[in-house]
XYZ file of C-alpha atoms in Angstrom:
486
model
C -15.082 21.860 13.707
C -17.805 20.262 11.847
C -20.302 17.654 12.535
C -22.531 15.325 10.851
C -26.220 15.881 10.457
C -27.229 12.898 12.554
C -27.822 13.960 16.161
C -28.410 11.946 19.242
C -31.271 13.507 21.258
C -31.441 13.320 25.073
C -34.608 13.253 27.275
C -36.076 16.646 27.411
C -35.667 16.870 31.401
C -31.881 15.466 31.281
C -29.861 17.465 33.583
C -26.625 19.034 32.008
C -24.342 19.912 34.968
C -20.673 20.276 36.186
C -19.226 19.046 39.368
C -16.707 20.455 41.939
C -15.241 19.546 45.509
C -14.803 21.995 48.317
C -11.231 21.590 49.202
C -10.294 21.707 45.338
C -11.854 25.079 44.892
C -12.727 27.054 47.807
C -9.442 28.108 49.571
C -9.923 30.345 52.456
C -8.913 27.493 54.717
C -8.508 29.616 57.854
C -11.572 32.018 57.463
C -14.886 32.279 59.214
C -14.075 29.420 61.672
C -12.962 26.785 59.453
C -10.518 24.478 60.919
C -8.029 22.076 59.252
C -9.255 18.777 57.288
C -7.059 15.813 56.554
C -6.395 17.366 53.358
C -5.079 20.561 54.857
C -2.619 18.169 56.979
C -1.779 16.132 54.187
C -0.936 18.648 51.540
C 1.285 20.515 54.167
C 3.163 17.370 54.866
C 6.324 17.528 52.632
C 6.514 14.958 49.974
C 2.734 14.249 49.805
C 1.585 16.426 47.102
C 3.475 17.353 43.795
C 5.204 20.610 44.089
C 4.312 21.277 47.588
C 0.993 22.611 46.416
C -1.952 23.082 48.990
C -5.700 23.888 48.863
C -5.045 27.082 50.920
C -6.135 29.427 48.217
C -7.047 26.729 45.463
C -9.126 28.866 42.838
C -10.652 31.092 45.618
C -14.248 30.053 44.902
C -15.020 31.168 48.614
C -14.655 34.949 47.464
C -15.556 34.414 43.914
C -18.583 32.306 43.944
C -20.806 34.751 42.521
C -18.855 35.042 39.552
C -18.483 31.444 39.117
C -22.402 31.017 39.356
C -22.569 33.531 36.588
C -20.084 31.720 34.503
C -22.270 28.524 35.072
C -25.260 30.498 33.834
C -23.561 31.697 30.844
C -22.592 28.223 30.044
C -26.194 27.208 30.183
C -25.805 24.728 32.919
C -28.914 23.251 34.349
C -27.246 21.525 37.491
C -24.269 21.956 39.685
C -22.929 19.276 42.013
C -20.791 20.871 44.776
C -19.675 19.427 48.334
C -19.768 21.039 51.619
C -16.629 21.465 53.820
C -17.407 19.462 56.814
C -14.905 21.468 58.792
C -16.162 24.624 57.529
C -19.687 24.060 59.100
C -18.762 21.774 62.064
C -15.050 22.464 62.804
C -14.292 19.835 65.232
C -16.599 17.163 63.594
C -18.905 17.250 66.397
C -21.008 19.683 68.376
C -22.735 22.831 67.201
C -22.516 24.262 63.704
C -20.639 27.669 62.681
C -23.312 29.597 61.122
C -20.889 31.736 58.991
C -19.985 28.461 57.371
C -23.413 27.510 56.641
C -24.397 30.988 55.434
C -21.665 30.560 52.607
C -23.520 27.641 51.343
C -27.011 29.144 51.867
C -26.002 32.148 49.716
C -24.494 29.820 47.181
C -27.542 27.716 46.700
C -29.724 31.065 46.449
C -27.587 32.261 43.810
C -27.819 28.901 41.854
C -31.617 29.018 42.159
C -31.733 32.474 41.047
C -29.965 31.581 37.844
C -32.280 28.439 37.327
C -29.456 26.017 38.229
C -30.388 22.926 40.176
C -27.976 22.251 43.114
C -26.852 18.822 44.182
C -25.170 18.743 47.548
C -22.399 16.269 48.147
C -22.031 16.079 52.073
C -18.523 14.189 51.970
C -15.879 14.673 49.226
C -12.748 13.368 51.176
C -12.120 16.416 53.552
C -12.671 14.749 57.096
C -12.176 17.169 59.932
C -8.605 16.681 61.233
C -9.885 16.339 64.822
C -11.895 13.351 63.982
C -8.754 11.697 62.441
C -6.850 12.459 65.621
C -9.656 11.017 67.729
C -9.145 7.576 69.071
C -12.675 6.816 70.495
C -11.744 3.129 71.213
C -8.380 3.844 72.336
C -6.696 2.619 69.242
C -2.959 3.516 68.899
C -3.160 3.504 65.251
C -5.393 6.566 64.886
C -8.943 7.676 64.460
C -11.007 8.709 61.230
C -12.748 6.318 59.101
C -11.414 3.032 60.695
C -13.121 4.139 63.967
C -16.945 3.358 64.133
C -17.641 6.693 65.861
C -16.842 8.720 62.722
C -19.948 7.270 61.036
C -22.274 8.574 64.012
C -20.346 11.933 63.730
C -21.196 11.954 59.858
C -24.881 11.478 60.585
C -25.048 14.244 63.044
C -23.229 16.645 60.392
C -25.717 15.340 57.816
C -28.494 16.512 59.913
C -26.964 19.916 60.330
C -26.476 20.515 56.723
C -30.074 19.149 55.708
C -31.488 21.614 58.482
C -29.716 24.652 56.788
C -30.330 23.778 53.090
C -33.223 21.374 53.094
C -35.672 24.144 52.076
C -33.654 24.913 48.918
C -31.929 21.772 47.851
C -33.934 18.518 46.587
C -30.929 16.546 45.481
C -28.451 15.101 48.039
C -25.456 12.716 47.859
C -23.998 11.198 51.164
C -20.472 10.241 49.940
C -18.105 10.759 46.898
C -16.288 7.760 45.963
C -15.773 6.212 49.302
C -13.496 3.567 47.661
C -10.805 6.406 47.516
C -11.361 7.535 50.970
C -11.025 4.055 52.393
C -8.349 2.560 50.085
C -6.070 5.330 48.894
C -6.516 7.255 52.239
C -5.784 4.162 54.468
C -4.362 1.536 52.239
C -1.827 2.728 49.697
C -1.595 6.213 51.370
C -1.594 8.437 48.196
C -4.596 10.411 49.563
C -5.094 11.843 52.933
C -4.642 10.896 55.684
C -1.920 8.895 54.049
C -2.055 5.863 56.406
C -0.854 2.381 54.951
C -2.743 -0.266 56.939
C -4.696 -2.826 54.815
C -6.949 -3.959 57.869
C -7.708 -0.209 58.491
C -8.715 0.264 54.900
C -11.528 -2.445 55.256
C -12.705 -1.066 58.398
C -12.870 2.329 56.797
C -14.599 0.790 53.968
C -17.344 -0.687 56.241
C -17.679 2.627 58.343
C -17.968 4.643 55.252
C -21.003 2.217 54.411
C -22.517 2.648 57.730
C -22.007 6.481 57.543
C -23.829 6.439 54.218
C -26.708 4.589 55.878
C -26.680 6.637 59.120
C -26.468 9.801 57.062
C -29.220 8.891 54.616
C -31.400 8.368 57.494
C -30.691 11.588 59.101
C -31.365 13.324 55.785
C -34.619 11.523 55.686
C -35.673 12.822 59.091
C -34.620 16.377 58.310
C -35.867 16.816 54.602
C -39.161 17.333 53.130
C -40.563 14.479 51.308
C -39.607 15.831 47.668
C -35.875 15.455 48.702
C -33.860 12.824 46.661
C -30.989 11.121 48.243
C -28.307 9.046 46.759
C -24.613 8.300 46.877
C -21.688 8.790 44.221
C -19.625 5.753 43.748
C -16.594 5.127 41.312
C -17.158 1.621 40.195
C -14.504 -0.082 38.222
C -15.181 -1.481 34.878
C -12.927 -4.368 35.485
C -11.920 -6.388 32.477
C -9.913 -9.568 32.288
C -6.876 -9.533 30.139
C -7.834 -12.931 28.535
C -10.730 -15.046 28.651
C -8.630 -17.671 30.780
C -10.159 -18.893 34.071
C -7.138 -17.443 35.964
C -7.651 -13.923 34.726
C -11.458 -14.219 35.203
C -10.770 -15.130 38.753
C -8.400 -11.948 38.936
C -11.248 -9.832 37.669
C -13.406 -11.305 40.329
C -11.054 -10.417 43.118
C -10.800 -6.725 41.938
C -14.561 -6.361 41.347
C -15.061 -7.398 44.824
C -12.722 -4.810 46.178
C -13.337 -2.038 43.884
C -17.141 -2.337 43.586
C -18.947 -5.015 45.331
C -17.505 -3.898 49.006
C -19.906 -0.715 48.581
C -22.689 -2.043 46.309
C -23.203 -5.134 48.266
C -23.966 -3.412 51.424
C -25.686 -0.484 49.997
C -27.730 -2.117 47.142
C -28.137 -5.572 48.697
C -27.672 -5.456 52.380
C -24.606 -7.891 52.478
C -20.872 -8.322 51.879
C -20.248 -11.178 49.345
C -18.977 -14.260 50.651
C -15.901 -14.131 48.126
C -14.803 -10.656 49.381
C -14.761 -12.042 52.836
C -12.750 -15.030 51.970
C -10.341 -13.082 49.835
C -9.605 -10.728 52.849
C -9.760 -13.226 55.569
C -5.983 -13.033 56.265
C -6.157 -9.296 56.484
C -9.186 -9.160 58.865
C -11.886 -11.141 60.521
C -14.482 -8.491 59.874
C -15.616 -8.420 63.339
C -16.079 -4.574 63.054
C -19.357 -5.440 61.333
C -22.048 -5.641 64.072
C -25.556 -6.981 64.177
C -27.989 -4.646 62.307
C -25.352 -2.699 60.385
C -26.206 -4.205 57.107
C -29.766 -3.316 57.419
C -28.669 0.372 58.116
C -26.275 0.234 55.098
C -29.032 -0.831 52.845
C -31.021 2.506 52.947
C -33.303 2.907 49.984
C -31.760 4.890 47.390
C -33.657 7.610 45.344
C -30.768 7.547 42.698
C -27.305 6.225 42.186
C -24.452 8.400 41.008
C -21.727 6.803 38.906
C -18.279 8.492 38.507
C -16.315 7.064 35.544
C -12.911 7.677 33.942
C -11.446 4.656 32.616
C -11.424 0.795 32.816
C -9.143 -1.613 34.553
C -7.456 -4.566 33.110
C -6.284 -7.354 35.082
C -4.711 -10.752 34.940
C -3.588 -13.517 37.224
C -0.387 -12.421 39.011
C 2.704 -12.257 36.878
C 5.700 -13.988 38.491
C 7.984 -11.220 37.649
C 6.007 -8.172 38.810
C 7.831 -7.335 41.949
C 9.141 -3.868 42.003
C 7.335 -2.914 38.856
C 4.767 0.083 39.144
C 1.053 -0.894 39.527
C -0.780 0.675 36.548
C -3.925 0.608 38.283
C -4.439 4.660 37.710
C -4.284 5.226 41.544
C -0.934 6.697 41.872
C 2.393 5.448 42.816
C 2.934 3.773 46.018
C 4.847 0.757 47.594
C 1.865 0.117 49.394
C -1.172 -1.502 47.783
C -5.005 -0.237 47.904
C -5.978 -3.733 47.084
C -5.823 -5.692 50.415
C -5.748 -9.523 49.935
C -5.257 -9.193 46.087
C -1.829 -8.170 45.225
C -0.210 -11.586 45.159
C -2.888 -12.827 42.993
C -3.540 -9.985 40.461
C -1.517 -7.961 38.051
C -2.949 -4.582 36.296
C -2.312 -3.690 32.617
C -2.871 -0.547 30.872
C -5.900 -0.630 28.499
C -5.018 0.164 24.987
C -5.862 3.474 23.201
C -5.356 7.136 23.749
C -4.192 8.509 27.169
C -5.071 11.447 29.007
C -2.695 13.694 31.057
C -3.239 11.402 33.850
C -2.200 8.484 31.761
C -5.764 7.083 32.067
C -6.822 5.303 28.802
C -9.923 6.701 26.805
C -12.595 4.142 26.651
C -16.160 5.332 26.764
C -17.480 1.715 26.519
C -16.817 1.250 30.069
C -19.224 3.908 30.973
C -21.988 2.276 28.951
C -21.133 -1.047 30.491
C -21.402 0.420 34.098
C -24.728 2.311 33.360
C -26.302 -1.023 32.021
C -24.787 -3.132 34.897
C -26.391 -0.824 37.593
C -29.483 -0.569 35.843
C -29.569 -4.256 36.263
C -28.332 -4.349 39.849
C -30.518 -1.686 41.078
C -33.849 -1.775 38.945
C -36.048 1.189 39.400
C -33.102 3.397 40.849
C -32.508 6.355 38.543
C -28.812 6.920 37.653
C -26.672 10.057 37.229
C -23.219 10.428 35.854
C -22.000 12.568 38.713
C -18.468 12.701 37.502
C -16.686 12.067 33.999
C -14.021 14.240 32.368
C -10.367 14.125 31.408
C -7.178 16.251 32.047
C -5.153 17.530 29.351
C -2.039 19.919 29.150
C -4.234 22.943 28.481
C -2.481 26.299 27.773
C -3.789 29.571 26.385
C -2.911 30.519 22.807
C -1.603 33.742 21.375
C -5.199 35.369 21.779
C -5.716 34.116 25.233
C -8.203 31.528 24.137
C -7.802 27.976 25.416
C -8.369 25.370 22.669
C -8.933 21.869 23.866
C -10.132 19.515 21.165
C -8.948 16.233 23.087
C -11.501 17.066 25.659
C -14.302 17.711 23.231
C -13.485 14.330 21.674
C -13.430 12.797 25.168
C -16.724 14.281 26.083
C -18.426 13.450 22.743
C -17.506 9.962 23.083
C -18.603 9.571 26.787
C -21.915 11.356 26.093
C -22.566 9.119 23.075
C -21.975 6.101 25.444
C -24.492 7.560 27.768
C -27.055 7.935 24.967
C -26.316 4.372 23.988
C -26.938 3.135 27.538
C -30.306 4.970 27.541
C -31.523 3.508 24.229
C -30.618 0.062 25.914
C -32.735 0.694 28.758
C -30.751 2.688 31.501
C -32.562 5.364 33.202
C -30.115 8.072 33.220
C -31.233 11.409 33.953
C -28.282 13.676 34.098
C -24.432 14.179 33.356
C -22.044 16.281 35.573
C -18.912 17.077 33.723
C -15.676 16.887 35.810
C -14.937 19.667 36.350
C -16.084 23.272 36.030
C -12.858 24.624 36.841
C -9.303 23.645 36.840
C -8.395 23.191 40.341
C -6.274 21.625 43.078
C -6.005 18.120 41.847
C -5.440 16.148 45.185
C -1.751 14.644 45.309
C -1.074 15.867 41.856
C -1.344 19.640 43.117
C -1.970 22.064 40.378
C -0.259 19.990 37.596
C -3.283 18.517 35.956
C -6.184 20.363 34.665
C -9.614 18.869 34.321
C -11.674 21.940 33.983
C -13.807 22.952 31.153
C -12.830 26.488 32.477
C -9.242 27.490 32.463
C -7.927 29.150 35.595
C -4.808 31.169 35.719
C -3.728 30.348 39.133
C -1.507 33.579 39.439
C -4.356 35.956 38.724
C -7.462 33.579 39.248
C -8.766 34.663 35.979
C -11.294 32.267 34.360
C -11.317 31.583 30.654
C -13.978 29.133 29.399
C -12.083 26.599 27.106
C -13.323 25.341 23.695
C -14.823 22.404 25.429
C -16.930 24.626 27.660
C -18.463 26.422 24.636
C -18.971 23.151 23.064
C -20.750 21.689 26.038
C -22.783 24.748 26.223
C -24.176 24.166 22.797
C -24.924 20.544 23.422
C -26.716 21.517 26.932
C -28.750 24.239 25.140
C -29.897 21.808 22.218
C -30.442 18.697 24.423
C -28.712 16.752 21.681
C -25.247 15.396 20.541
C -23.778 15.652 17.009
C -23.660 12.182 15.808
C -19.949 12.622 14.891
C -17.533 15.262 15.768
C -14.400 16.129 13.804
C -11.836 18.471 15.369
C -9.933 20.704 13.159
C-alpha cells in the first residue's frame, strides 16, 4: 500500500472511535438475571434470521470484555460507543435494577477509562425487553412495545437507572440508536424484531420513540452531573431523486418525510411537518400525539449522532413495479417500511461499487448529511456515530485478514468528513462500525462489518488490515490524501 504525500489533518481533539451493540456482541443471554429481549424472541423464531442464527453467544463479549478493551487500546482508539442491554439491567422493563447487570457496565467503563478510552453509552439499540412487547397497557389486542405510549415512560425510568449507575464515569450519552429501524423495520416491514407488519403501528412507534427520547433525555439531565452531554443517533437517509422532474422530486420529498423528518421534526424543531401528516392520513389520524408531547420531544441536544452507509435513489412510482423487490437497502419483505408512500415511490439502486450488503459505496452522501444537519441544527456538534461496510473477509494462509475494500471505503468516508469540516460542519468524532464481526441482525453471522475478524468457532480475534490502517490514521490524526491498495 502506498499513499500520496498530501494529508488531510483533523482537529486535534477529534475522537477516533468504534461502535458496537449489546445484542450483537455480548451473548450470555441467560446469565446474571438477564431476561429475553425482542431480539432473543425474534432470532429464535424459525425463518426470521438467516441460517437460524441467534445472539445467544454472539462474540462472547460478556466474558471477554477485558481482552476486547485491551484490543481497543492496542488499536489506539480514543473513544468507544456501546449500548446497554435493557433486559440485562431491568429485566421486566420496569421496577428495580439487577445490580449484577449494572456491575458489568460499571466494570467495562472503568476498564475503558483506565486505558484512556472515552465511553459513549447508547441506552437503546433495538433490544426492548420482551415483557414490554407483551404488555398491553391500553388493552390493545395488537400487542404492546413501541406502539404503546407506556413504553416511552418505561424507557425514561430505565434511563434514570443507568444514569444513576454510570453517571459519575460517563460524560457522553445517546438515548436511541436509529429509531427509524425500530419503528419501521420492527413494526412496518417486519424484517427486524418484533416482526410486526402494521403501518399504523409503525407510525405510533415512531412517535413514542420520539417521546421516549425526550423523556429519557430529561431523566438523564435530572440524574447526571452538569458536564454530561446528551444526544441521539439517527440514521438519516441521503435521499436523491432519480431525475430532476417534479414527480421524482415529490417522491424524494415523501421519503425524506418518512426517513428523516419524522424524527428530526419533533426532535430538532418541535413539530411534525404538515406534508408528513397529509401523506400518511389514510394510515392514521395521528391522534396518539397528545398536547405537550412535542415540547417534550424537542429536548435540547448537546450533540447529534449521524449514522450513514449509503444513499437512497427514488422516483415517482413505476407502473410495472408490482412483485419486484424493493431496492431500498432494508431487507426483503412483502410488507413496506414506507407507510403511505409505496404507491407513489419506486426505489433504485445507486450506481457504483457495492458492499457485501449490496449497498452502494458513495461517501458524498455522508458529506451532504453532515452539512444538512449543520444547517438544521446550528450550534449542535455532530458525531459520525456509525459508518462502515461489510465485505466477505477471510483469513489468508498466514492467518491474517486483508480487507483492502474496507480501507478504500473508510478512506473515502473519512475524506468526506474532512470535506464537511472544511465546509463548516462541527464534526467532533468518528465511530467506525464495527469494532468486531458480530451478529448482524436478520443476516445472522453471514455479514462481517468488523475491523477485527472473529472466528465464531473459537472466538479468536484477529485485527484486519483495515484495523491497523485505522489505528495509524487515529494515531496521526490525519488521513493520507489518497490511498492505493496493492
